[in-house]
Each structure stands twice: as structure tokens, then as C-alpha cells.
Amino acid sequence: MLSHCSLLLLLCVVRLFSPSSALPFEQKGFWDFAMDSMDTGGILAMMRDEEEGSADVGVPPPDIPMCPFGCQCHLRVVQCSDLGLSEVPKNIPRDTKFLDLQNNRITELKENDFQGLTNLYGLSLRNNHISKVHPKTFVPLKHMQKLYFSKNLLTTIPKNLPASLVEIRIHENRIKKVAAGAFSGLGSMNCIEMGANPIHNSGFEPGAFKGLKLNYLRISEAKLTGVPKDLPDSLHELHLDHNEIQAVELEDLKRYKNLYRLGLGYNHIRNIENGSLAFLPRLRELHLDNNRLSRVPQGLPDMKYLQVVYLHSNHISQVSVDDFCPRGFGMKRTFYNGISLFANPVNYWEVQPATFRCVSDRLAIQFGNYKK
């Protein structure tokens, strides 16, 4: 009987020290919960899940693209402009379509700066201090079509430009020479803007534009004294304004039979040789403003599609009745919609009304006061 009572007393004591639902709640840790279950298989499963990353730990997988520090990345556009960068940043996402690096302090483009950016479509390097470009810098950019390189310190055209390139803007640099084959292999090139470079006519080597089928070319604000020879004959627009061209000679425009627009404003042109404009049968706009012409160029009446002629700010003192329009209407396919003659020493009241008989609207004729 005593032994039986002793056994009951021992059980009661053990019961007092065992866990009870009446005890205060205490938050348990990971291992406390694991030990409560006393399930070895459950513990191993939880450990395995932890190793495999099933828990929410807030660390992105390694394949998620990173954005360079300070830049903004959105919809495959990486904007790193105006950051004071001295070199091309690292960690540019490989799926980038447009990379904006303008308005920085980059001085050099290195071989691996654009490594892996095979999807890049456009690159802006405008307004930096770039004077050196590695020959293999652009090799990875297999699909780039637009390159904006203006306002830098380049002295030559960068080598090995992507064959996919369609447009390059390289104005306001220090280019004095364009070597033969500088644009070789660029059969898709459509537009070149290379104004505001200190280049003379002699700076274009024979074959400098060989192989190109350009539509648009601008070499304004340079040191040209004549229309450059050997430019692409496919050109639709040629802009040579703000140069030092003295005259247009007979053979100067012979190659450019596809021109729609010709810009020769702000030069020193005194004479356009008779017959020169006959080589431009498709011309629609002719800019000859701010020159030193003393008369309306000959040949305008024979240009069937010419619609706009800028002749303001010259030295024209007389306008004849047949300077613009053919004597018969059969020659002119399209009427003029713009003729500017203001800022010339010609009195508009002395010009016969029939002079503008092939103008669509009299408001398209612009005269003005002449100030000596």
C-alpha cells in the first residue's frame, strides 16, 4: 500500500514540472518549434528548404539585371547623363536598347566598355571630353543603328563602326581629316551630321565616302571653300551652310542628280556658273541666302520641281521677268510656294508682276526693306 502511494506522489511531482497550457505564452525560435515536433524528417525537410532558398530572404537572384549606380533604368533605357562620369559605367544591363551617357566627363572609350550589349540600338555620348576610342570599342554592338557623338574632342572618325549603323552625328569635334575608307562597310548608313569641325576641302581624301548610300549629309560650319568632290551620288539632302565657299562651278553639282534640298546659305558665293543647276533636275529647295550674289542664278525657270528659293540677304539689285518662271507653263510641273528676296538692294515696285506668274500664292513672295 505504501509503495502504491509513493508511486502516486512521484507522478504528481512530475506532472507539476511538465509543460502546461496554463503557463504564460513565450515566443519560440526556429529550433524550439522543430524540437517540439520531435520529427526528424520534418527538421531535415525544413533545413533543406532553407538551403534551397524557399524562404523569403529578400535577396534577388543573380540573373536579375542591375542598374549602374546613379543611373536610371526603365524599359531597356539606361539613363546615365549629367552624373560627372569619367568613364563608361559597369553593370549595364545586357538587354539595354538605348544608353544615354551625354553631359559627362568621359575622356576615353576602352575596348570592353560595351561588352555584351549586343541588343543596343542607340548610344548617346554627346557633350563629353572623348578624344580616344579603342579600335574594338564598337565591335560588340552588332545591332546599333544610331550613334550621337557630337561635342567631343575627336580628331578622326572612329574605326570599326558597326555595319548596322544608320545614323551618326559627330558635329562639333576637332576632325580635320576624313581618310579613305573611313566609312567602309557601312552600307546601311543613311544620315551623317558632321558640321562644326575645322575641316577643309583637302581634308577629304579620295574615297572617304566610298560605298555609302546616304540620303542626308551636313558639313556646315566648317572651312570649306568649295563644294566637296566625290560625295555620295545618292544624296537627297546636302547642307553646306556657314562655310567659306566662293563660287559654284559647272562640275560641282554634276554627281548629285537625286538632290531634293541643297543648302548653301551663309557662304561667300558671288557667282553660280551658268548650267550648274541643270544637274539638279529633282531639286525642290535651294538655299542661297546670306551670300554675295548680285543677280538671280540662271537656270531656275528650267527646274521643273523647284518650289522654294531663299535669296535674301544678298546683293541683288535687279530681278528680270524671266528669272524664276519659264515663258510657257508647260515646263513647270510644280508652282513655287516660297521665294525670299528681302534684304536685297532691289526695289519691289520695279519688279514686274509677271515675274512671279508661276507662284502659287502672292503671299509666298517675300520682299522687305533693304538697309545698307
XYZ file of C-alpha atoms in Angstrom:
372
model
C 0.000 0.000 0.000
C 2.846 2.353 0.840
C 4.597 1.659 -2.342
C 1.459 2.378 -4.259
C 1.055 5.742 -2.530
C 4.685 6.611 -3.157
C 4.200 5.949 -6.840
C 1.185 8.252 -6.981
C 3.135 11.013 -5.200
C 6.014 10.728 -7.659
C 3.641 11.014 -10.626
C 2.109 14.157 -9.170
C 5.518 15.786 -8.715
C 6.464 15.002 -12.337
C 3.164 16.436 -13.508
C 3.842 19.725 -11.725
C 7.126 20.232 -13.573
C 5.818 19.228 -17.024
C 4.745 21.884 -19.632
C 1.204 23.173 -19.118
C -1.168 25.248 -21.190
C -1.648 27.403 -18.126
C 1.905 28.775 -18.321
C 2.481 32.334 -19.810
C 2.923 32.463 -23.649
C 6.518 32.704 -24.805
C 7.520 33.195 -28.493
C 9.714 30.318 -29.575
C 12.527 30.291 -32.063
C 13.011 28.137 -35.137
C 14.787 25.353 -33.274
C 12.218 25.395 -30.423
C 9.419 24.687 -32.869
C 11.492 21.979 -34.506
C 12.228 20.226 -31.251
C 8.550 20.390 -30.194
C 7.581 18.352 -33.203
C 10.210 15.686 -32.371
C 10.010 14.803 -36.074
C 13.459 14.277 -37.524
C 12.059 14.105 -41.067
C 10.345 17.467 -40.564
C 13.549 19.066 -39.308
C 15.566 17.822 -42.270
C 12.879 18.990 -44.675
C 12.913 22.486 -43.193
C 16.701 22.611 -43.330
C 16.630 21.512 -46.954
C 14.092 24.212 -47.821
C 16.300 26.804 -46.167
C 19.307 25.731 -48.234
C 17.327 25.775 -51.470
C 16.136 29.311 -50.878
C 12.431 28.661 -50.428
C 12.319 31.074 -47.519
C 11.695 34.788 -48.231
C 15.139 36.224 -47.545
C 14.820 39.358 -49.799
C 17.965 38.765 -51.918
C 17.388 38.934 -55.705
C 18.524 36.001 -57.833
C 21.846 36.581 -59.616
C 20.229 36.709 -63.084
C 18.197 39.866 -62.352
C 19.956 42.804 -64.181
C 21.497 45.503 -62.036
C 21.407 49.231 -62.812
C 24.682 51.213 -62.657
C 24.976 53.354 -59.543
C 23.351 56.752 -60.024
C 21.724 55.794 -63.338
C 18.065 55.204 -64.061
C 16.986 52.016 -65.828
C 13.478 51.633 -67.229
C 12.044 49.737 -70.193
C 15.523 48.889 -71.532
C 16.573 52.548 -71.450
C 19.587 53.315 -69.258
C 19.997 56.999 -68.496
C 23.360 57.999 -67.040
C 23.504 61.615 -68.180
C 24.712 64.577 -66.103
C 26.459 62.456 -63.468
C 30.034 63.696 -63.854
C 31.191 60.252 -65.007
C 34.830 59.942 -66.075
C 34.334 56.553 -67.752
C 31.598 54.281 -69.056
C 29.890 52.679 -66.017
C 29.926 48.946 -65.344
C 26.957 46.607 -64.831
C 24.919 47.960 -67.737
C 22.021 45.514 -68.288
C 22.647 43.299 -71.295
C 19.161 43.865 -72.716
C 19.646 47.656 -72.910
C 18.259 49.224 -76.082
C 19.272 52.860 -75.546
C 22.187 54.089 -73.437
C 22.381 57.783 -72.568
C 25.830 58.957 -71.417
C 25.627 62.587 -72.513
C 26.820 65.567 -70.481
C 29.545 63.743 -68.563
C 33.352 63.905 -68.365
C 34.288 60.727 -70.203
C 37.665 61.121 -71.925
C 38.223 57.692 -73.477
C 36.290 54.689 -74.785
C 38.009 51.406 -73.950
C 37.875 48.012 -75.612
C 35.394 46.374 -73.218
C 33.227 49.361 -72.314
C 30.210 47.968 -74.194
C 30.958 44.270 -73.897
C 27.806 42.145 -74.082
C 25.470 44.927 -75.226
C 24.508 43.150 -78.426
C 20.929 44.468 -78.283
C 21.891 48.151 -78.114
C 20.005 50.261 -80.671
C 21.103 53.794 -79.775
C 24.079 55.305 -77.927
C 24.421 58.945 -76.896
C 27.889 60.199 -75.963
C 27.100 63.837 -76.654
C 28.953 66.553 -74.755
C 31.812 64.655 -73.146
C 35.608 65.040 -73.466
C 36.288 61.962 -75.587
C 39.478 62.179 -77.628
C 40.452 58.498 -77.808
C 38.440 55.485 -78.993
C 39.852 51.960 -78.953
C 39.618 50.272 -82.392
C 37.498 47.457 -80.899
C 35.168 49.586 -78.775
C 32.139 49.194 -81.048
C 32.735 45.588 -82.111
C 30.184 44.092 -79.647
C 27.400 46.438 -80.818
C 26.115 44.256 -83.646
C 22.694 45.912 -83.908
C 23.364 49.570 -83.089
C 21.738 51.967 -85.540
C 22.125 55.434 -84.002
C 25.318 56.971 -82.598
C 25.330 60.510 -81.190
C 28.926 61.676 -80.767
C 28.677 65.465 -81.039
C 30.505 67.943 -78.801
C 33.603 65.890 -78.052
C 37.319 66.122 -78.867
C 37.664 63.605 -81.698
C 40.192 64.354 -84.431
C 39.267 61.426 -86.725
C 36.283 59.221 -87.477
C 36.255 56.271 -85.021
C 37.315 52.956 -86.570
C 35.276 49.766 -86.964
C 31.862 51.346 -86.612
C 29.030 48.760 -86.555
C 27.849 47.664 -90.001
C 24.270 48.113 -88.777
C 24.763 51.858 -88.221
C 22.120 54.038 -89.898
C 22.806 57.469 -88.401
C 25.868 59.134 -86.913
C 26.025 62.676 -85.559
C 29.591 63.738 -84.975
C 29.403 67.528 -85.260
C 31.329 69.913 -83.013
C 34.505 67.878 -82.707
C 38.049 68.587 -83.935
C 38.030 66.490 -87.087
C 40.371 67.869 -89.765
C 40.659 64.794 -91.940
C 38.386 62.046 -93.244
C 40.588 59.233 -94.512
C 39.816 56.988 -97.466
C 37.553 54.175 -96.339
C 36.606 55.901 -93.095
C 33.020 54.690 -93.570
C 33.781 51.406 -95.315
C 31.366 48.562 -94.652
C 28.549 50.892 -93.617
C 26.128 50.035 -96.391
C 23.107 50.810 -94.197
C 24.232 54.330 -93.321
C 21.562 56.895 -94.178
C 22.478 60.094 -92.310
C 25.773 61.785 -91.377
C 25.876 65.057 -89.462
C 29.467 66.280 -89.202
C 29.217 70.049 -89.137
C 31.234 72.394 -86.923
C 34.514 70.568 -87.496
C 37.591 72.515 -88.698
C 37.859 70.583 -91.956
C 38.995 71.994 -95.322
C 38.275 70.581 -98.760
C 41.683 68.937 -98.738
C 40.718 67.097 -95.560
C 38.519 64.696 -97.526
C 40.726 62.016 -99.051
C 39.573 60.419 -102.328
C 37.276 57.544 -101.407
C 36.366 58.974 -97.998
C 32.662 58.290 -98.633
C 33.107 55.245 -100.843
C 30.376 52.636 -100.517
C 27.900 54.916 -98.761
C 24.319 55.383 -99.977
C 23.449 58.409 -97.890
C 20.234 60.382 -98.039
C 21.363 63.175 -95.717
C 24.783 64.829 -95.277
C 25.601 68.023 -93.439
C 29.063 69.612 -93.387
C 28.106 73.067 -92.151
C 30.184 75.495 -90.067
C 33.445 74.116 -91.415
C 36.304 75.553 -93.505
C 35.109 74.589 -96.979
C 35.959 76.934 -99.837
C 34.103 74.925 -102.484
C 31.544 72.153 -102.892
C 33.365 68.926 -101.900
C 34.045 66.420 -104.653
C 33.236 62.728 -104.560
C 30.314 62.859 -102.136
C 27.717 60.032 -102.386
C 25.596 60.433 -105.521
C 22.577 59.034 -103.653
C 22.133 62.197 -101.573
C 18.676 63.716 -101.189
C 19.822 66.485 -98.834
C 23.178 68.264 -98.817
C 23.801 71.085 -96.336
C 26.967 73.157 -96.729
C 25.815 76.326 -94.999
C 28.098 78.527 -92.879
C 31.281 77.819 -94.823
C 33.650 79.886 -96.976
C 32.508 78.776 -100.430
C 33.321 81.431 -103.031
C 31.533 80.117 -106.120
C 29.635 77.178 -107.605
C 31.417 75.904 -110.701
C 29.936 73.932 -113.557
C 31.097 70.474 -112.450
C 30.483 70.938 -108.721
C 26.940 69.539 -108.689
C 27.223 67.053 -111.525
C 27.085 63.953 -109.279
C 24.043 64.922 -107.266
C 21.103 64.321 -109.578
C 18.967 62.959 -106.734
C 19.100 66.073 -104.550
C 15.799 67.379 -103.200
C 17.289 70.024 -100.899
C 20.559 71.965 -101.240
C 21.772 74.319 -98.514
C 24.427 76.876 -99.451
C 23.387 79.725 -97.182
C 25.838 81.816 -95.191
C 28.789 81.483 -97.548
C 30.718 83.972 -99.711
C 29.235 82.945 -103.062
C 29.468 85.640 -105.711
C 28.811 83.556 -108.790
C 26.953 80.406 -109.810
C 28.219 79.321 -113.188
C 25.557 79.081 -115.857
C 24.422 75.474 -116.299
C 25.436 74.352 -112.798
C 21.847 73.950 -111.594
C 20.874 71.921 -114.653
C 22.438 68.882 -112.967
C 19.756 69.002 -110.246
C 16.526 68.025 -112.069
C 14.713 66.910 -108.871
C 15.605 69.847 -106.634
C 12.737 71.240 -104.553
C 14.521 73.616 -102.147
C 17.508 75.852 -102.842
C 19.063 77.896 -100.018
C 21.347 80.688 -101.222
C 20.592 83.295 -98.581
C 23.289 85.367 -96.885
C 25.762 85.292 -99.767
C 27.167 87.900 -102.160
C 25.138 87.248 -105.293
C 24.444 90.283 -107.454
C 21.764 88.597 -109.585
C 19.296 85.723 -109.503
C 21.102 82.499 -110.547
C 20.451 81.398 -114.104
C 18.609 78.178 -114.776
C 15.803 78.442 -112.202
C 12.988 78.527 -114.832
C 14.115 75.134 -116.168
C 13.891 73.418 -112.782
C 10.530 71.666 -113.051
C 10.070 70.760 -109.382
C 11.695 73.707 -107.618
C 9.288 75.119 -105.027
C 11.364 77.127 -102.531
C 14.223 79.562 -103.237
C 15.944 81.552 -100.494
C 17.831 84.535 -101.918
C 17.510 87.047 -99.096
C 20.491 88.961 -97.710
C 22.458 89.125 -100.968
C 23.475 91.994 -103.283
C 20.727 91.520 -105.875
C 19.744 94.892 -107.328
C 17.583 93.780 -110.252
C 15.072 90.996 -110.952
C 14.076 90.227 -114.549
C 10.690 88.973 -115.695
C 12.038 85.527 -116.663
C 14.366 84.920 -113.706
C 12.050 82.431 -111.998
C 9.370 81.240 -114.404
C 9.536 79.729 -117.901
C 7.887 81.645 -120.698
C 5.421 78.826 -121.205
C 3.610 76.889 -118.497
C 4.484 73.516 -119.969
C 7.948 73.405 -118.402
C 6.962 73.959 -114.775
C 5.479 70.890 -113.052
C 5.031 72.485 -109.632
C 4.493 76.138 -108.753
C 6.657 77.985 -106.252
C 5.332 78.298 -102.722
C 8.221 80.356 -101.343
C 10.603 82.962 -102.810
C 12.528 85.223 -100.429
C 14.187 88.370 -101.750
C 14.193 90.638 -98.715
C 17.376 92.371 -97.553
C 18.490 92.947 -101.165
C 19.004 96.360 -102.850
C 16.114 95.768 -105.293
C 13.007 97.930 -105.287
C 9.970 95.687 -105.246
C 7.868 98.227 -107.145
C 10.266 97.953 -110.057
C 9.713 94.193 -110.386
C 7.042 93.316 -112.941
C 4.094 91.293 -111.589
C 4.550 88.724 -114.384
C 7.897 87.800 -112.836
C 6.011 85.613 -110.340
C 3.426 84.150 -112.688
C 4.330 80.602 -111.615
C 3.959 81.266 -107.885
C 1.005 79.554 -106.205
C 0.264 82.421 -103.797
C 1.424 86.018 -103.832
C 1.953 85.780 -100.061
C 4.758 83.328 -100.805
C 6.859 86.194 -102.209
C 8.866 87.936 -99.507
C 10.280 91.382 -100.137
C 11.456 93.758 -97.440
C 13.331 96.891 -96.655
C 16.977 96.979 -97.606
C 19.410 98.520 -95.170
C 22.859 99.466 -96.343
